mmCIF file of C-alpha atoms in Angstrom:
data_model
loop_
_atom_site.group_PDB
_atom_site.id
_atom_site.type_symbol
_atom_site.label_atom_id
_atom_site.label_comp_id
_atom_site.label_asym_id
_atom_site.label_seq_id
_atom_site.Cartn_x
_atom_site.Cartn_y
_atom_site.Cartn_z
ATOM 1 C CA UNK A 1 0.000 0.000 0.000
ATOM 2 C CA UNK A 2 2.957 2.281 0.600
ATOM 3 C CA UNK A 3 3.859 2.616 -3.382
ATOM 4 C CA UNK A 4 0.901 3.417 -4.031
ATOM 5 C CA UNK A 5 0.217 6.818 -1.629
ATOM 6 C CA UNK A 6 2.529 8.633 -4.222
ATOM 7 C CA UNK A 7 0.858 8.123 -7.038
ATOM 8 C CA UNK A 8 -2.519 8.339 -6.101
ATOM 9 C CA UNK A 9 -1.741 11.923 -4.386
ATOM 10 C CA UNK A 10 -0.008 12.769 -8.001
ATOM 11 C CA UNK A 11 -3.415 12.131 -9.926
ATOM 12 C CA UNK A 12 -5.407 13.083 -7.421
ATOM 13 C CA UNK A 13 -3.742 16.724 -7.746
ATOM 14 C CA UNK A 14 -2.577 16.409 -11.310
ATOM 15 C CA UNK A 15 -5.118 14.310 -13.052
ATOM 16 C CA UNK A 16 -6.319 17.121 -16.170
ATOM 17 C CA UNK A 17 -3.004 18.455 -16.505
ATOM 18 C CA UNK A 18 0.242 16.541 -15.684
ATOM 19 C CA UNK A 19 1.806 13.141 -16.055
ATOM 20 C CA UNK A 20 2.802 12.220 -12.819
ATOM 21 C CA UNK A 21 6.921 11.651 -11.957
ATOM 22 C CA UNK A 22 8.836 8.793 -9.628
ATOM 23 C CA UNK A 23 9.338 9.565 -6.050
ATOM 24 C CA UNK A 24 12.568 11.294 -5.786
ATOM 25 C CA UNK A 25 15.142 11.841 -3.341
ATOM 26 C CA UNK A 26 14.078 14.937 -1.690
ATOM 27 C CA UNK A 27 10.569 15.028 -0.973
ATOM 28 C CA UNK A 28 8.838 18.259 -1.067
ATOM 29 C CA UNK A 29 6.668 17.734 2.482
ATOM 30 C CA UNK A 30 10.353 17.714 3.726
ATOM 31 C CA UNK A 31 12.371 20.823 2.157
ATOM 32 C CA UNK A 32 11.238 23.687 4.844
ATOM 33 C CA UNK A 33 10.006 26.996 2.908
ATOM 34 C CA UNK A 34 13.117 28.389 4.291
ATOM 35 C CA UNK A 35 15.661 26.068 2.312
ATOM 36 C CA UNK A 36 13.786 26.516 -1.390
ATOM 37 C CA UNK A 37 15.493 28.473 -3.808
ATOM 38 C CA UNK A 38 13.055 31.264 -5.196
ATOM 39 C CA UNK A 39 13.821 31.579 -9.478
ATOM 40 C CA UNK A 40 11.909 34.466 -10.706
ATOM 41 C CA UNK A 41 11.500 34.660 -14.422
ATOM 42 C CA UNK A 42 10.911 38.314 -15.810
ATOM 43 C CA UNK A 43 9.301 38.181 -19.091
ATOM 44 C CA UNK A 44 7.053 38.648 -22.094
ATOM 45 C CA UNK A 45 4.756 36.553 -24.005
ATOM 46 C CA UNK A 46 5.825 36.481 -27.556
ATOM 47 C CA UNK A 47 9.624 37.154 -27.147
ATOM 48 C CA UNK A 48 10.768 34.147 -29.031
ATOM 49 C CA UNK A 49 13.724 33.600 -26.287
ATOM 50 C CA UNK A 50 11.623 34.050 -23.454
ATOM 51 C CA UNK A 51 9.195 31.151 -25.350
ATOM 52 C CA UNK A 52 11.884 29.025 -26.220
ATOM 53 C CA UNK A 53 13.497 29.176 -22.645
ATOM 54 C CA UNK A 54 9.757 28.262 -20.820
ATOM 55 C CA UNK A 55 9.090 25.516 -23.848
ATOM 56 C CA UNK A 56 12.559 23.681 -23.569
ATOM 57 C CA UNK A 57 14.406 24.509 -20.394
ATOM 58 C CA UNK A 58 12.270 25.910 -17.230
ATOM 59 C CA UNK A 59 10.451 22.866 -17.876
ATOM 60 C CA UNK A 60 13.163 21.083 -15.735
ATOM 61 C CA UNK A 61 11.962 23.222 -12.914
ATOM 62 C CA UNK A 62 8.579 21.437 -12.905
ATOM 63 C CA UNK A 63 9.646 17.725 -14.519
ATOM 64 C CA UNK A 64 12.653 17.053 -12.614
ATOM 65 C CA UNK A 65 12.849 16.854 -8.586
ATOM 66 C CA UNK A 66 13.590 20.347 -8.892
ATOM 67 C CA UNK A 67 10.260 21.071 -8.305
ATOM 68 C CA UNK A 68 10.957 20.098 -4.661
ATOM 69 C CA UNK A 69 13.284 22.861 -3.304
ATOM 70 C CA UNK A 70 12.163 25.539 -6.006
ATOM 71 C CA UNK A 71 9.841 28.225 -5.606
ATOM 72 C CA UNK A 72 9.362 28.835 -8.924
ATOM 73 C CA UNK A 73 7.869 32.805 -10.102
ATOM 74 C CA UNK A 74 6.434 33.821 -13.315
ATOM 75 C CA UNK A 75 6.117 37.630 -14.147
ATOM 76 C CA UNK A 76 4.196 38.043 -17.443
ATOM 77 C CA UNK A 77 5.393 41.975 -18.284
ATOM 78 C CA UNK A 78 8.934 41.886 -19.317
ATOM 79 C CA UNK A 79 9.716 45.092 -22.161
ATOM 80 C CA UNK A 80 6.268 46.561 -22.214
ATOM 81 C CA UNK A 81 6.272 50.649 -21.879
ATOM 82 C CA UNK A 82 3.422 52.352 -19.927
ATOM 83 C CA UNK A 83 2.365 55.279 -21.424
ATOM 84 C CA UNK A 84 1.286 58.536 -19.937
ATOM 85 C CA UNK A 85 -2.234 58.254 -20.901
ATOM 86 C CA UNK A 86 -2.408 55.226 -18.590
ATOM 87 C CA UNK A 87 -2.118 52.791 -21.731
ATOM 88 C CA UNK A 88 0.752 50.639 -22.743
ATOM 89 C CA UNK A 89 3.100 49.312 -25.509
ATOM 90 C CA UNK A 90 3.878 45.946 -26.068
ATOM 91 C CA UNK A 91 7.519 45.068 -27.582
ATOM 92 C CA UNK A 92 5.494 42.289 -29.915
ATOM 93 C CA UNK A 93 2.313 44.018 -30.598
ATOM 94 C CA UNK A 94 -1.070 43.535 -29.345
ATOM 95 C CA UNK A 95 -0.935 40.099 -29.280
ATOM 96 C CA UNK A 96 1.020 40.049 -27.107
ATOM 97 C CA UNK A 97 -0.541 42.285 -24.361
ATOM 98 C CA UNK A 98 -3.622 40.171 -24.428
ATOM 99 C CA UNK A 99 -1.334 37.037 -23.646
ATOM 100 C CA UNK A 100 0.489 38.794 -20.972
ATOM 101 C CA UNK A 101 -2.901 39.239 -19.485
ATOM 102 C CA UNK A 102 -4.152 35.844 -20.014
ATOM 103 C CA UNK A 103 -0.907 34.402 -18.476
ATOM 104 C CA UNK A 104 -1.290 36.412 -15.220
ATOM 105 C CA UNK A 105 -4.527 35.083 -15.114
ATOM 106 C CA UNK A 106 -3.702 32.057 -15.429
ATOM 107 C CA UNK A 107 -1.158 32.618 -12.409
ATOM 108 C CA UNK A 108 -3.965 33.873 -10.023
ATOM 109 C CA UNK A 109 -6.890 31.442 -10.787
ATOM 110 C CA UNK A 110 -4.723 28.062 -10.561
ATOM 111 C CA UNK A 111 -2.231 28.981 -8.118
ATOM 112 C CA UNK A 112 -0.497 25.581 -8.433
ATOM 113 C CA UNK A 113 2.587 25.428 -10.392
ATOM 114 C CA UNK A 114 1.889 22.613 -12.132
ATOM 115 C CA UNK A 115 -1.546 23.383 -13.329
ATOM 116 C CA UNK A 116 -0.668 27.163 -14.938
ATOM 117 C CA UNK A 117 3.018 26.528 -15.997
ATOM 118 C CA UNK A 118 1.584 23.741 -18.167
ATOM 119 C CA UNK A 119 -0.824 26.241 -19.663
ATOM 120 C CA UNK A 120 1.830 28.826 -20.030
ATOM 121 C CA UNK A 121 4.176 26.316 -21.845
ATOM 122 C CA UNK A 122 1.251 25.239 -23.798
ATOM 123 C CA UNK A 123 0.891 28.993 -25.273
ATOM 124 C CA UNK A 124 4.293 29.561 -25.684
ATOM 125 C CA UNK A 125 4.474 26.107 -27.334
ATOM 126 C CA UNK A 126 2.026 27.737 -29.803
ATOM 127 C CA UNK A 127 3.895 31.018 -29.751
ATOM 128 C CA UNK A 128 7.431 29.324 -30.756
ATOM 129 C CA UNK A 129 5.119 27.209 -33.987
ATOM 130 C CA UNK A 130 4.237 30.185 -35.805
ATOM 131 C CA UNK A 131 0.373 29.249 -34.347
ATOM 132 C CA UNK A 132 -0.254 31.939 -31.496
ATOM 133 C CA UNK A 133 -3.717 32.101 -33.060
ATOM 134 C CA UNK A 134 -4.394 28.700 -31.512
ATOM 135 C CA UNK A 135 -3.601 29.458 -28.146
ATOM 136 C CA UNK A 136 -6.878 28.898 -26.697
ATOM 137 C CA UNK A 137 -6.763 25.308 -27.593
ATOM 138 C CA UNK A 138 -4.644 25.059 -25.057
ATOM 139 C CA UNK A 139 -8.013 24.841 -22.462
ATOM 140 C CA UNK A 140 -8.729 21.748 -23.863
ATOM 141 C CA UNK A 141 -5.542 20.223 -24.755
ATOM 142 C CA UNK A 142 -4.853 20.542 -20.827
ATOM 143 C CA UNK A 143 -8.596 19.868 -19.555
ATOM 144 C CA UNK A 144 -9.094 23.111 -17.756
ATOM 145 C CA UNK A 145 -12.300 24.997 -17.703
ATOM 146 C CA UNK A 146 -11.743 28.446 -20.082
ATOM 147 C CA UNK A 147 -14.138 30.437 -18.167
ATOM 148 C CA UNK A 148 -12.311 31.764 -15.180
ATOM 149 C CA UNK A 149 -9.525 32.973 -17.671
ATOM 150 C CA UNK A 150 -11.438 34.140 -19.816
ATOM 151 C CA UNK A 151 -13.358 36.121 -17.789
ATOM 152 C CA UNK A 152 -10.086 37.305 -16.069
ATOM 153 C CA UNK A 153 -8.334 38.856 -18.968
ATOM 154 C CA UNK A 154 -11.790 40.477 -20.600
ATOM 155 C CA UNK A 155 -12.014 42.416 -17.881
ATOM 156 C CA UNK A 156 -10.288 45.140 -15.885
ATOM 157 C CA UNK A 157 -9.464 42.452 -12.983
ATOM 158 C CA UNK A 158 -6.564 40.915 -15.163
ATOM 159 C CA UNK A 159 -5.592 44.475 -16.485
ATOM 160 C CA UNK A 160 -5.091 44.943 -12.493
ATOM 161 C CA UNK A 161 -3.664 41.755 -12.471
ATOM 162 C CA UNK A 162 -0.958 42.287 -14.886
ATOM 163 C CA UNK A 163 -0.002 46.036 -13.788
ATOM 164 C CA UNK A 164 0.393 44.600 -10.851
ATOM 165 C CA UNK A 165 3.313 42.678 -12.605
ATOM 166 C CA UNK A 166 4.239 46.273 -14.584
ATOM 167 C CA UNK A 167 4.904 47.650 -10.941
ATOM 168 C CA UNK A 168 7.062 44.460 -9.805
ATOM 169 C CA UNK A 169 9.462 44.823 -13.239
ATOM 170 C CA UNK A 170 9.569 48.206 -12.896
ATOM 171 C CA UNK A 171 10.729 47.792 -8.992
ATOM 172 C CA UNK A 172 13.962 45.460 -9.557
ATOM 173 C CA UNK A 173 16.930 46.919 -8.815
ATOM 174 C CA UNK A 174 19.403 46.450 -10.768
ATOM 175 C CA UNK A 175 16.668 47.287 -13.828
ATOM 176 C CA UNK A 176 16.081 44.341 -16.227
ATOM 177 C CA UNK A 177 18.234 45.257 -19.328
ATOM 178 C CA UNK A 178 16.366 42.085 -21.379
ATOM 179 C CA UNK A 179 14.367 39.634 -21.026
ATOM 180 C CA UNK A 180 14.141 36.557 -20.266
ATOM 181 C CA UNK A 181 15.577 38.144 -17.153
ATOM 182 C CA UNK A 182 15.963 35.530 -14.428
ATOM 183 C CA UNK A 183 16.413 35.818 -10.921
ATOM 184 C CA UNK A 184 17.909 33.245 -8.205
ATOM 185 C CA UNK A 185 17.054 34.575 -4.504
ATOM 186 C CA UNK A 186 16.666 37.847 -5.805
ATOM 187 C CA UNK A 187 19.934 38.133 -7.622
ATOM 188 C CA UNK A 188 20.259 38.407 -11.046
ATOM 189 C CA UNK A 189 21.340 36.276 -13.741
ATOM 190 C CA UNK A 190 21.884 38.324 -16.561
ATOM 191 C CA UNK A 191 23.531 37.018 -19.917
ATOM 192 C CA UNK A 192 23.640 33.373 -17.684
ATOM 193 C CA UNK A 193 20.386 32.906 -17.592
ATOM 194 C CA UNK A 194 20.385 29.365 -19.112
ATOM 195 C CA UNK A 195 22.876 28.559 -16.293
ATOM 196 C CA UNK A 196 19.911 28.681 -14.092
ATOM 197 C CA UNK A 197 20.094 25.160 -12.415
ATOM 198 C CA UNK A 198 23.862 25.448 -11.540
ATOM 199 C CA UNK A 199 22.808 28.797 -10.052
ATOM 200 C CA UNK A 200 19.901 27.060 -7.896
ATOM 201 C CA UNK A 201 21.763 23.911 -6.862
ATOM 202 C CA UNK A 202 24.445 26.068 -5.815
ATOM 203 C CA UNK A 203 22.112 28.289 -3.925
ATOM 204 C CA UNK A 204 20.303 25.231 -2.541
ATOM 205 C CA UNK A 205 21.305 24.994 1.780
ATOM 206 C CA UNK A 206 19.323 21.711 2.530
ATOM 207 C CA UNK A 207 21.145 18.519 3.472
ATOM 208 C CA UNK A 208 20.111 16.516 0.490
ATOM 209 C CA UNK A 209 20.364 18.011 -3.265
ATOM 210 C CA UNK A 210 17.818 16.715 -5.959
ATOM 211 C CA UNK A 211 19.525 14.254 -8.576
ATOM 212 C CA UNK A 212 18.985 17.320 -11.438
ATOM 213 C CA UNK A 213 21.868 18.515 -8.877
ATOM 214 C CA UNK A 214 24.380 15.696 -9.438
ATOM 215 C CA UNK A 215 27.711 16.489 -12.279
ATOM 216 C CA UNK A 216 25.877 20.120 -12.565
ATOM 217 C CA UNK A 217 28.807 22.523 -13.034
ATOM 218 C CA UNK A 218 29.114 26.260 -13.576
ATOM 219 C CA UNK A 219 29.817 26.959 -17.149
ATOM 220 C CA UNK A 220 31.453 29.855 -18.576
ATOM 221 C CA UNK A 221 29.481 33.364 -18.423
ATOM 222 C CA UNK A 222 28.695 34.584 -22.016
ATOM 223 C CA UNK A 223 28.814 38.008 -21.230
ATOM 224 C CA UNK A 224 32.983 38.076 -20.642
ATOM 225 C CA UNK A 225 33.105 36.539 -24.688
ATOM 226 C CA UNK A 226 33.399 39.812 -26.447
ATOM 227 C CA UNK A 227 31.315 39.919 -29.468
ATOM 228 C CA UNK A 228 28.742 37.433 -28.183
ATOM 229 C CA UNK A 229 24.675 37.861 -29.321
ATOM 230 C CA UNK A 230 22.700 36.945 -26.720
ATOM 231 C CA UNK A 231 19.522 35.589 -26.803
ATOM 232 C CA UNK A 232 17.720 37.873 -25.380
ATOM 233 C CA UNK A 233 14.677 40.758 -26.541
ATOM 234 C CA UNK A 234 16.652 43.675 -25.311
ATOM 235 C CA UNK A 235 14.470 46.537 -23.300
ATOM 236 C CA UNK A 236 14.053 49.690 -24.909
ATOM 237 C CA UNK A 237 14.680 52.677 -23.096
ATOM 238 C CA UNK A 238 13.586 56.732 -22.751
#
C-alpha cells in the first residue's frame, strides 16, 4: 500500500493536466520553505527567447525533482512601456498584451505550479510554432475549464492583475536590461540565464540536493566573450 500513496496523491492533484513523476530523493513535504530556492523569471509573451526558454528549459523546474526545493515565479510583463495616458506598448504588438494578461490570469486562478506553468508552456508552445492564433486550444488540450480565464483577462481584474506585474518589473533593482531576465534569490542572472540550475543547486542549503543537482557545473558566463549575441529581446529605453 505504501507505493501506491505517491501516485494516487499525483493524480489526485494532477489528473487534467500533468503526467505524474517517480518519487525522488528529496521530498517536497520535507524541504522547509526556508531552504527553497526562489527563481523568478521576468518576461514577455511572444519574445521568441523568453518562449523558447519556458518551452525547452524551465520545464526542468517542474519535470525534474527540482520542483521540490524551487519556488518557482512567473512575471508576465517583461519590455512593455506604460504610457502617460495610462495605456501601454507591447515590444510584440497587441498580441502580445492580451497574452500577458491571459498568463497572469492564469497565475492567479490556478495557483499551483503545475496546473498554470503547463498552460503557459502550452501557449508559448504555440507562440514558438508560428500558431499563437491557436492558443486557446490550449483549455482543452490541458482539460481546464476556459471560463475563469477568460473572464479574467476580458475584464479590468486581469488588467489589475498584470499592472500589478508592470509595478514588480519596474521595482527590480538592478533594472532588467532584457528579457528573459531571471532571478535566483533575488539576484540576477543576466547574460547566464540558461545557467539557471547550476545557479539554484548552488544556492540550494538543505542537506540533500535533488539528482537534477548531481555532475551540474558552472559553465562559462557569455557576457565576458566579447562579441557574443545573446539571446535575449533587449528593453528599450527613454
Amino acid at each position: 500500500m505504501g507505493s501506491d500513496k505517491p501516485v494516487l496523491a499525483c493524480v489526485l492533484l494532477l489528473l487534467s493536466v500533468s503526467s505524474c513523476y517517480a518519487s525522488s530523493d528529496v521530498d517536497a513535504a520535507m524541504v522547509s520553505d526556508d531552504y527553497k530556492v526562489t527563481l523568478s523569471l521576468y518576461y514577455e509573451s511572444l519574445c521568441p527567447y523568453c518562449a523558447g526558454f519556458i518551452v525547452n528549459q524551465l520545464r526542468d523546474v517542474v519535470e525534474t525533482d527540482l520542483r521540490n526545493i524551487v519556488n518557482l515565479r512567473l512575471v508576465p510583463w517583461g519590455n512593455t512601456q506604460r504610457t502617460p495616458n495610462h495605456t501601454w506598448i507591447c515590444q510584440h504588438g497587441r498580441d502580445e498584451c492580451v497574452l500577458n494578461v491571459v498568463e497572469a490570469c492564469a497565475i492567479t486562478i490556478w495557483p499551483d505550479l503545475a496546473i498554470h506553468f503547463k498552460f503557459i508552456q502550452c501557449i508559448e508552445r504555440f507562440e514558438l510554432e508560428g500558431k499563437r492564433a491557436q492558443w486557446q486550444s490550449c483549455f482543452g488540450a490541458l482539460g481546464l475549464n476556459p471560463k475563469p480565464v477568460t473572464d479574467c483577462y476580458k475584464t479590468r481584474a486581469g488588467v489589475d492583475l498584470d499592472l500589478r506585474y508592470a509595478d514588480e518589473t519596474d521595482r527590480l533593482r538592478p533594472p532588467h536590461r532584457f528579457v528573459p531576465w531571471v532571478l535566483v534569490n533575488d539576484k540576477p542572472l543576466a547574460e547566464d540565464y540558461q545557467n539557471f540550475i547550476a545557479y539554484v543547486c548552488k544556492a540550494y542549503r538543505g542537506s540533500n540536493k535533488p539528482k537534477a543537482c548531481t555532475a551540474r557545473r558552472f559553465e562559462i558566463n557569455l557576457s565576458s566573450v566579447p562579441g557574443t549575441r545573446h539571446p535575449v529581446c533587449y528593453a528599450r529605453r527613454g
